[in-house]
mmCIF file with all atom_site columns, C-alpha atoms in Angstrom:
data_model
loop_
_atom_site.group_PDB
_atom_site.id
_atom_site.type_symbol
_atom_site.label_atom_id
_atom_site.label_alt_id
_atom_site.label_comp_id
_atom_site.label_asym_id
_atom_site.label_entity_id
_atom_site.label_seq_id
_atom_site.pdbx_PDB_ins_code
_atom_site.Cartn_x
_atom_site.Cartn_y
_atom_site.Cartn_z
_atom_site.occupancy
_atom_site.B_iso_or_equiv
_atom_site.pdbx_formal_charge
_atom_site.auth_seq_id
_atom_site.auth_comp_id
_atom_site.auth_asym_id
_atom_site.auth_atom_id
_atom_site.pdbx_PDB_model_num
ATOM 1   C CA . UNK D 1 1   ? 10.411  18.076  8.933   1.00 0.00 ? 1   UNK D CA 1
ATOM 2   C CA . UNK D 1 2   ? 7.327   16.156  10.116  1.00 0.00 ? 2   UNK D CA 1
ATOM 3   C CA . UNK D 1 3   ? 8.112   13.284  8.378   1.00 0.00 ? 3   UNK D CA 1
ATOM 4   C CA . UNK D 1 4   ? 11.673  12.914  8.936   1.00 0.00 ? 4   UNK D CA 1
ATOM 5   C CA . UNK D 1 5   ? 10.469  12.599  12.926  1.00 0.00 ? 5   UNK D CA 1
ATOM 6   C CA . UNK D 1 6   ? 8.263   9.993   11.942  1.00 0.00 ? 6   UNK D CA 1
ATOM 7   C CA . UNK D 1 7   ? 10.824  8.132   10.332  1.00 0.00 ? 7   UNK D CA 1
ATOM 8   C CA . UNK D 1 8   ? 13.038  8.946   13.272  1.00 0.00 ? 8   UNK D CA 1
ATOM 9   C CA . UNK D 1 9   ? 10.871  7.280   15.321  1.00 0.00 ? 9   UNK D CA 1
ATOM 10  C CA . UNK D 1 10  ? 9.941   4.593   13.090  1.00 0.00 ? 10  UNK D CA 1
ATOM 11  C CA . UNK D 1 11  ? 13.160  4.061   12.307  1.00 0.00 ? 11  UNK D CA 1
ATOM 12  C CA . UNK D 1 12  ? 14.001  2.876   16.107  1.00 0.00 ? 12  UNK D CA 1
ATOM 13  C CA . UNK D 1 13  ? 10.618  0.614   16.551  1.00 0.00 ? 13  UNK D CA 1
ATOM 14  C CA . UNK D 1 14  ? 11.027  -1.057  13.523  1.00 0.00 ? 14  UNK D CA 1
ATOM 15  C CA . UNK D 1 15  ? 14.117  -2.194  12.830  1.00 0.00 ? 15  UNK D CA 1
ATOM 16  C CA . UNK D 1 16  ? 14.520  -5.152  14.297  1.00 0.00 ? 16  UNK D CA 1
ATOM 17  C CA . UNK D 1 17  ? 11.296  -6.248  12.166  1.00 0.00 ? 17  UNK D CA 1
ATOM 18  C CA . UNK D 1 18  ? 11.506  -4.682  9.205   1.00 0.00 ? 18  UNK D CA 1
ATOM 19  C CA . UNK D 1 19  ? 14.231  -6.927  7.805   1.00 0.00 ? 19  UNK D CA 1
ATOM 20  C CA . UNK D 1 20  ? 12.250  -9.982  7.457   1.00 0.00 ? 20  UNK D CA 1
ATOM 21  C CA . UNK D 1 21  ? 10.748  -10.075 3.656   1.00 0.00 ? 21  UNK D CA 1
ATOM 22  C CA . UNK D 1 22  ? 7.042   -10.948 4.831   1.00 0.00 ? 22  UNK D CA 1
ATOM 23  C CA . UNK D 1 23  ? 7.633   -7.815  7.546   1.00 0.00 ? 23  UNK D CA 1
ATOM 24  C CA . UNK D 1 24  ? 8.069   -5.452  4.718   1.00 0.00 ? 24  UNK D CA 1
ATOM 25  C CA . UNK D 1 25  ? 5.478   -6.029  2.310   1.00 0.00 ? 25  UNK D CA 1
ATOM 26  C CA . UNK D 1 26  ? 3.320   -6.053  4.824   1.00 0.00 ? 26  UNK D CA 1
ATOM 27  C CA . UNK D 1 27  ? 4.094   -2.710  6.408   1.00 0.00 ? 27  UNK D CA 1
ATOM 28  C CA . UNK D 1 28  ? 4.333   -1.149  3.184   1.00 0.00 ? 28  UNK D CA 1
ATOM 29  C CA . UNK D 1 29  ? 0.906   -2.514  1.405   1.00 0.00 ? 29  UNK D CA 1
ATOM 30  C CA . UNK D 1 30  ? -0.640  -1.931  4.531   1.00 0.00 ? 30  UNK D CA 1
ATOM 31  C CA . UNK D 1 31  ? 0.504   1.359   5.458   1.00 0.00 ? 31  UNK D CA 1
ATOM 32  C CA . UNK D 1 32  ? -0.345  2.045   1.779   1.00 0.00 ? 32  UNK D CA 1
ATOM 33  C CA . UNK D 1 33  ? -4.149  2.182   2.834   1.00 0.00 ? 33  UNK D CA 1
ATOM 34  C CA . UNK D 1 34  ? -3.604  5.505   5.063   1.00 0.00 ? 34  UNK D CA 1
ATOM 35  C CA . UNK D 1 35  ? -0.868  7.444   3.286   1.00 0.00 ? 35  UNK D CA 1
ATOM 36  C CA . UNK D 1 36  ? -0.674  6.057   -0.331  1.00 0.00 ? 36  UNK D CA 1
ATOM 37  C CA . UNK D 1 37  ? 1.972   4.019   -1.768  1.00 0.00 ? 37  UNK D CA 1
ATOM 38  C CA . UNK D 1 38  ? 4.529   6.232   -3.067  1.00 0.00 ? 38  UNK D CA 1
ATOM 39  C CA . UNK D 1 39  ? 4.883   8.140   0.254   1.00 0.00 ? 39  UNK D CA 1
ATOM 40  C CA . UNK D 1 40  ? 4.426   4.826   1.889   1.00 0.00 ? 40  UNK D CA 1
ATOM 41  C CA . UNK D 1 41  ? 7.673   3.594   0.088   1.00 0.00 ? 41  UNK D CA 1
ATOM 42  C CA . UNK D 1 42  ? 9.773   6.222   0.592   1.00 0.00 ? 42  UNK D CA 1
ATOM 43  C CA . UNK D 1 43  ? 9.225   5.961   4.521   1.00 0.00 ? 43  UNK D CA 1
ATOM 44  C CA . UNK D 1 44  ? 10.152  2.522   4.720   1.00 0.00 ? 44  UNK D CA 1
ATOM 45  C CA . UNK D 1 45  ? 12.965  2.554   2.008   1.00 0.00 ? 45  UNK D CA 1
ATOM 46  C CA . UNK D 1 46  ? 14.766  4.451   4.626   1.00 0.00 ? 46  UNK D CA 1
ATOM 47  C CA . UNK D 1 47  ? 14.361  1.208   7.070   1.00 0.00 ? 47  UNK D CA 1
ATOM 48  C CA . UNK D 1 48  ? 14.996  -1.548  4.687   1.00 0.00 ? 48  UNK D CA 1
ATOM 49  C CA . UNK D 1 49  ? 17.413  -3.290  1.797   1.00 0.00 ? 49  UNK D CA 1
ATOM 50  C CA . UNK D 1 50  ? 15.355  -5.842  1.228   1.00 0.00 ? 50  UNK D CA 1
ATOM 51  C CA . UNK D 1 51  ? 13.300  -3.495  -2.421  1.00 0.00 ? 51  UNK D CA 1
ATOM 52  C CA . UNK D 1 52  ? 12.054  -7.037  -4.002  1.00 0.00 ? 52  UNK D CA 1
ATOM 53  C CA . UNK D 1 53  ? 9.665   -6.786  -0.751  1.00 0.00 ? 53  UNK D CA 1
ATOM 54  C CA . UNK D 1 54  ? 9.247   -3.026  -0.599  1.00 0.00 ? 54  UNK D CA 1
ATOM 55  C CA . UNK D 1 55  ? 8.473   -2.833  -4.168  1.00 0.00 ? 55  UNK D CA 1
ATOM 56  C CA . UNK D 1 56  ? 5.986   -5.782  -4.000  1.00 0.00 ? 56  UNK D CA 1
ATOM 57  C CA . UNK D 1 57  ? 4.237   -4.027  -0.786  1.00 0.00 ? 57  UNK D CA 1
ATOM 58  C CA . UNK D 1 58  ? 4.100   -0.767  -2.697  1.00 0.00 ? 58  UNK D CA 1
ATOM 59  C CA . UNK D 1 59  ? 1.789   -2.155  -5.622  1.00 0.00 ? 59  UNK D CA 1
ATOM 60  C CA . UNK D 1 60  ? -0.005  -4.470  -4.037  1.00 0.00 ? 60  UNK D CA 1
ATOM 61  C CA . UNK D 1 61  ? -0.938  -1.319  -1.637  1.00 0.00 ? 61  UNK D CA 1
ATOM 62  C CA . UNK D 1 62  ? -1.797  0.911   -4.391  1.00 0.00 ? 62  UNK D CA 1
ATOM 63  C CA . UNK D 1 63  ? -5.331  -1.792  -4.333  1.00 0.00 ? 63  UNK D CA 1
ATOM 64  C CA . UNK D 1 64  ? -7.791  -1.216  -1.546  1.00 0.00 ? 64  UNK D CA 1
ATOM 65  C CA . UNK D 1 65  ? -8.864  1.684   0.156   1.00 0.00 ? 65  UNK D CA 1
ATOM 66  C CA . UNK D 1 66  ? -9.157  5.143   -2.512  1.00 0.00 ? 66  UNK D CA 1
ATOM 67  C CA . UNK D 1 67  ? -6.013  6.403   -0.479  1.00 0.00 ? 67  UNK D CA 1
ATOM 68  C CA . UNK D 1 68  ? -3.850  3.276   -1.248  1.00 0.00 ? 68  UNK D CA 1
ATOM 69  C CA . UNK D 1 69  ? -2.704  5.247   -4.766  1.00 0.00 ? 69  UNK D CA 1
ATOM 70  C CA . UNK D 1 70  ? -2.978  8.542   -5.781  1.00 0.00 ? 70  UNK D CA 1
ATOM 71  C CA . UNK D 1 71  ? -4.068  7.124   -8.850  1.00 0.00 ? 71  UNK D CA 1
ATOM 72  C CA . UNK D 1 72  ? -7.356  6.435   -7.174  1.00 0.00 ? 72  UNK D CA 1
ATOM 73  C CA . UNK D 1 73  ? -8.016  9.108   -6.083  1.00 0.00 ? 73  UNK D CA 1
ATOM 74  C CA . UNK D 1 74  ? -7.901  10.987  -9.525  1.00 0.00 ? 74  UNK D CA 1
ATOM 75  C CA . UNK D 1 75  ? -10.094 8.228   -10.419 1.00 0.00 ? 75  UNK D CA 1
ATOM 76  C CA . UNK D 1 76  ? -12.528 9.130   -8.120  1.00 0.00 ? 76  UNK D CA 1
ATOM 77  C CA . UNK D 1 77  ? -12.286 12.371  -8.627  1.00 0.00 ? 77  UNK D CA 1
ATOM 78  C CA . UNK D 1 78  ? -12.982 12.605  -12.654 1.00 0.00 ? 78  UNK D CA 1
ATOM 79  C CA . UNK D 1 79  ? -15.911 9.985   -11.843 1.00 0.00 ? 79  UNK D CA 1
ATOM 80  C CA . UNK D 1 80  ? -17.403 12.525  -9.191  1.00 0.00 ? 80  UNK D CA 1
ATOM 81  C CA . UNK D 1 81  ? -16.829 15.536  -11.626 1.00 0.00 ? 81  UNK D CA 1
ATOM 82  C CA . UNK D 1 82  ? -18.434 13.653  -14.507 1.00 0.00 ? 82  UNK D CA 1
ATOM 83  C CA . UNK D 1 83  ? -21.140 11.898  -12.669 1.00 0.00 ? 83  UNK D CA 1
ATOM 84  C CA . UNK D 1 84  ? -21.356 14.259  -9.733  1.00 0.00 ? 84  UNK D CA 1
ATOM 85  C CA . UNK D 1 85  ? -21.394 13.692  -6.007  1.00 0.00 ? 85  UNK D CA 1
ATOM 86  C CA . UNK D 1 86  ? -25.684 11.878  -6.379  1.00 0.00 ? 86  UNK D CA 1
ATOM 87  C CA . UNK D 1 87  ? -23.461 8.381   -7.447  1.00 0.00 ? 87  UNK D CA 1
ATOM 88  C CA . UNK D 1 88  ? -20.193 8.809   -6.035  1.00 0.00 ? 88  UNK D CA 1
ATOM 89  C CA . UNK D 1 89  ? -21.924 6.178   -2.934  1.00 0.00 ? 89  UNK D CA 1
ATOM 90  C CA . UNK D 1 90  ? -22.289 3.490   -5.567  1.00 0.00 ? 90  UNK D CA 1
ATOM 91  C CA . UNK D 1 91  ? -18.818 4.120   -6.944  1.00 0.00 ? 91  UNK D CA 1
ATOM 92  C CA . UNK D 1 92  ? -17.001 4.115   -3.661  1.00 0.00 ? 92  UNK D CA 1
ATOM 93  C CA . UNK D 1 93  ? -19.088 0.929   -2.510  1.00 0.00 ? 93  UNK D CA 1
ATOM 94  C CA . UNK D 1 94  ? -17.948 -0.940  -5.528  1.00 0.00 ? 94  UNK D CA 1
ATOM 95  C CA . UNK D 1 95  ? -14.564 0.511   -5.490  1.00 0.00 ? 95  UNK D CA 1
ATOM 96  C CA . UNK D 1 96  ? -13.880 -0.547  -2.173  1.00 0.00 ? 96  UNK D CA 1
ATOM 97  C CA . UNK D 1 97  ? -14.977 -4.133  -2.580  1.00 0.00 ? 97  UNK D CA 1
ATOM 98  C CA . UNK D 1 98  ? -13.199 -4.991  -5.346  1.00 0.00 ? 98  UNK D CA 1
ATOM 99  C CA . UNK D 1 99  ? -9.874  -2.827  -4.221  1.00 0.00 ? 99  UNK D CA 1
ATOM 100 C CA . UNK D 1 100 ? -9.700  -5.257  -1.165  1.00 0.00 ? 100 UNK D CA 1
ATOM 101 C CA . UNK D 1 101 ? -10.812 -8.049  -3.090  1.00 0.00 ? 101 UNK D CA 1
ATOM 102 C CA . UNK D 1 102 ? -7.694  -7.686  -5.055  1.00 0.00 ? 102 UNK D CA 1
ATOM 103 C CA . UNK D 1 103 ? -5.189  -6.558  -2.191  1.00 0.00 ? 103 UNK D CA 1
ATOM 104 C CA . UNK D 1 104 ? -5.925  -9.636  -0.566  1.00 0.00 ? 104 UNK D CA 1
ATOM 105 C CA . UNK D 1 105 ? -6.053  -11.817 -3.639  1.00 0.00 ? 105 UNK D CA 1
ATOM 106 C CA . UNK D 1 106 ? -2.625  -9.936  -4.616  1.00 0.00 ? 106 UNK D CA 1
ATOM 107 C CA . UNK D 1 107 ? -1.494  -10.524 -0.409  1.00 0.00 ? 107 UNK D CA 1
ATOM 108 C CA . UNK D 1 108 ? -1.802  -14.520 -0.750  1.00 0.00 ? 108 UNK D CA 1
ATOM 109 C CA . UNK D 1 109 ? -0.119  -14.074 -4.151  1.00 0.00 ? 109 UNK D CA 1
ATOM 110 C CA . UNK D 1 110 ? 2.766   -12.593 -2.625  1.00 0.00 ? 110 UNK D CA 1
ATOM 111 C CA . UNK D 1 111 ? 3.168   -15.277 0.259   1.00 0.00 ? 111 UNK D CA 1
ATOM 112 C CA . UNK D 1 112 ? 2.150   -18.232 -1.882  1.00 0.00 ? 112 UNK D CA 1
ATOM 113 C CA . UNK D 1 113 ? 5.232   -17.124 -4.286  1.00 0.00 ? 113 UNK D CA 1
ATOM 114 C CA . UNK D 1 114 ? 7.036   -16.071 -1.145  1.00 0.00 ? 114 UNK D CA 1
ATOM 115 C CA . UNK D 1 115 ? 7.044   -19.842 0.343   1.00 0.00 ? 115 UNK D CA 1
ATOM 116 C CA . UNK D 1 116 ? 7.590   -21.336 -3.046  1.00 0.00 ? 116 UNK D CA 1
ATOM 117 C CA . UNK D 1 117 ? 11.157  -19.565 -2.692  1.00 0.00 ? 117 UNK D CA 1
ATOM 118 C CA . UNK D 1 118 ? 9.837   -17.604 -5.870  1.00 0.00 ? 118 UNK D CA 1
ATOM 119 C CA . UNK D 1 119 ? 10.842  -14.209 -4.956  1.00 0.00 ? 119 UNK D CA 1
ATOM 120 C CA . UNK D 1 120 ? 14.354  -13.070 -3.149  1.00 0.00 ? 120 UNK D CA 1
#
Protein backbone atom coordinates (compact mmCIF):
# COMPACT_ATOMS: atom_id res chain seq x y z
CA UNK A 1 0.00 0.00 0.00
CA UNK A 2 2.95 2.25 0.91
CA UNK A 3 4.37 2.12 -2.23
CA UNK A 4 1.52 2.48 -4.45
CA UNK A 5 1.17 6.18 -2.53
CA UNK A 6 4.55 6.83 -3.41
CA UNK A 7 4.02 6.15 -6.86
CA UNK A 8 0.80 8.08 -6.57
CA UNK A 9 2.58 10.87 -5.73
CA UNK A 10 5.44 10.37 -7.88
CA UNK A 11 3.44 9.68 -10.48
CA UNK A 12 1.96 13.47 -10.49
CA UNK A 13 5.59 15.28 -9.91
CA UNK A 14 7.19 13.48 -12.42
CA UNK A 15 5.55 13.18 -15.34
CA UNK A 16 6.14 15.89 -17.18
CA UNK A 17 10.00 14.89 -16.77
CA UNK A 18 10.15 11.53 -16.83
CA UNK A 19 9.60 11.21 -20.57
CA UNK A 20 12.79 12.62 -21.68
CA UNK A 21 15.41 9.52 -22.19
CA UNK A 22 18.35 11.29 -20.16
CA UNK A 23 15.36 12.01 -17.32
CA UNK A 24 14.89 8.35 -16.89
CA UNK A 25 18.10 6.80 -16.59
CA UNK A 26 18.91 9.16 -14.42
CA UNK A 27 16.08 8.79 -11.94
CA UNK A 28 16.31 5.21 -12.11
CA UNK A 29 20.34 4.66 -11.64
CA UNK A 30 20.14 7.19 -9.19
CA UNK A 31 17.29 6.24 -7.20
CA UNK A 32 18.97 2.81 -7.50
CA UNK A 33 21.53 3.98 -4.73
CA UNK A 34 18.66 4.19 -1.90
CA UNK A 35 16.19 1.45 -2.79
CA UNK A 36 18.04 -0.99 -5.18
CA UNK A 37 17.46 -1.44 -8.74
CA UNK A 38 14.82 -3.89 -9.16
CA UNK A 39 12.40 -2.02 -6.84
CA UNK A 40 13.79 1.09 -8.35
CA UNK A 41 12.47 -0.13 -11.83
CA UNK A 42 9.34 -1.19 -11.04
CA UNK A 43 8.47 2.37 -9.50
CA UNK A 44 9.34 4.18 -12.45
CA UNK A 45 8.08 1.58 -15.08
CA UNK A 46 4.78 2.73 -13.89
CA UNK A 47 5.79 6.49 -15.10
CA UNK A 48 7.50 5.77 -18.29
CA UNK A 49 7.49 3.94 -22.02
CA UNK A 50 10.58 4.91 -22.80
CA UNK A 51 12.39 0.77 -21.18
CA UNK A 52 15.68 1.29 -23.52
CA UNK A 53 16.27 4.17 -20.74
CA UNK A 54 14.71 2.46 -17.75
CA UNK A 55 16.53 -0.64 -18.41
CA UNK A 56 19.88 1.19 -18.96
CA UNK A 57 19.24 3.24 -15.51
CA UNK A 58 18.45 -0.03 -13.77
CA UNK A 59 22.03 -1.65 -14.41
CA UNK A 60 24.00 1.03 -14.42
CA UNK A 61 22.33 1.60 -10.75
CA UNK A 62 22.92 -1.81 -9.62
CA UNK A 63 27.02 -0.10 -9.40
CA UNK A 64 27.68 2.23 -6.51
CA UNK A 65 26.49 2.34 -3.19
CA UNK A 66 26.00 -1.67 -1.49
CA UNK A 67 22.15 -0.82 -1.76
CA UNK A 68 22.25 -0.11 -5.58
CA UNK A 69 21.66 -4.23 -6.10
CA UNK A 70 20.64 -6.73 -3.94
CA UNK A 71 23.31 -8.56 -5.39
CA UNK A 72 25.64 -6.49 -3.30
CA UNK A 73 24.46 -6.83 -0.61
CA UNK A 74 24.71 -10.74 -0.55
CA UNK A 75 28.12 -9.94 -1.52
CA UNK A 76 28.77 -8.20 1.41
CA UNK A 77 27.18 -10.28 3.40
CA UNK A 78 29.09 -13.80 2.56
CA UNK A 79 32.39 -11.54 2.74
CA UNK A 80 31.37 -10.39 6.40
CA UNK A 81 30.33 -14.05 7.34
CA UNK A 82 33.57 -15.45 5.94
CA UNK A 83 35.90 -12.75 6.97
CA UNK A 84 33.85 -11.38 9.83
CA UNK A 85 32.80 -7.89 10.77
CA UNK A 86 37.22 -6.92 11.93
CA UNK A 87 37.56 -6.29 7.71
CA UNK A 88 34.24 -5.57 6.54
CA UNK A 89 35.77 -1.43 6.81
CA UNK A 90 38.33 -2.32 4.17
CA UNK A 91 35.78 -4.13 2.04
CA UNK A 92 33.14 -1.46 2.10
CA UNK A 93 35.93 1.31 1.49
CA UNK A 94 37.04 -0.45 -1.60
CA UNK A 95 33.64 -1.44 -2.59
CA UNK A 96 32.40 1.89 -2.58
CA UNK A 97 35.17 3.43 -4.63
CA UNK A 98 35.19 1.32 -7.29
CA UNK A 99 31.09 0.91 -7.35
CA UNK A 100 31.02 4.75 -8.11
CA UNK A 101 33.97 4.59 -10.12
CA UNK A 102 32.04 2.44 -12.44
CA UNK A 103 28.46 4.12 -12.13
CA UNK A 104 29.95 7.12 -13.31
CA UNK A 105 32.24 5.58 -15.88
CA UNK A 106 28.96 3.50 -16.95
CA UNK A 107 26.82 7.32 -16.56
CA UNK A 108 29.14 9.05 -19.35
CA UNK A 109 28.83 5.75 -21.25
CA UNK A 110 25.26 6.07 -21.39
CA UNK A 111 25.20 9.86 -22.53
CA UNK A 112 28.23 9.59 -24.79
CA UNK A 113 26.12 6.69 -26.71
CA UNK A 114 23.03 8.71 -25.93
CA UNK A 115 24.33 11.88 -28.10
CA UNK A 116 25.86 9.66 -30.70
CA UNK A 117 22.04 8.77 -31.46
CA UNK A 118 23.29 5.17 -30.39
CA UNK A 119 20.50 4.17 -28.25
CA UNK A 120 16.50 4.84 -28.91
Amino acid sequence: FFFFGIADNLRVILTPEINHSGHVFLFTSLASQVMSNVPATLLFAEFTSNWHALLWGANVGGFGSLFGSFANLIAYKIYVTHEGLNHSGGFTIRFALLGYAALFVAMGLYFVLYRMNALL
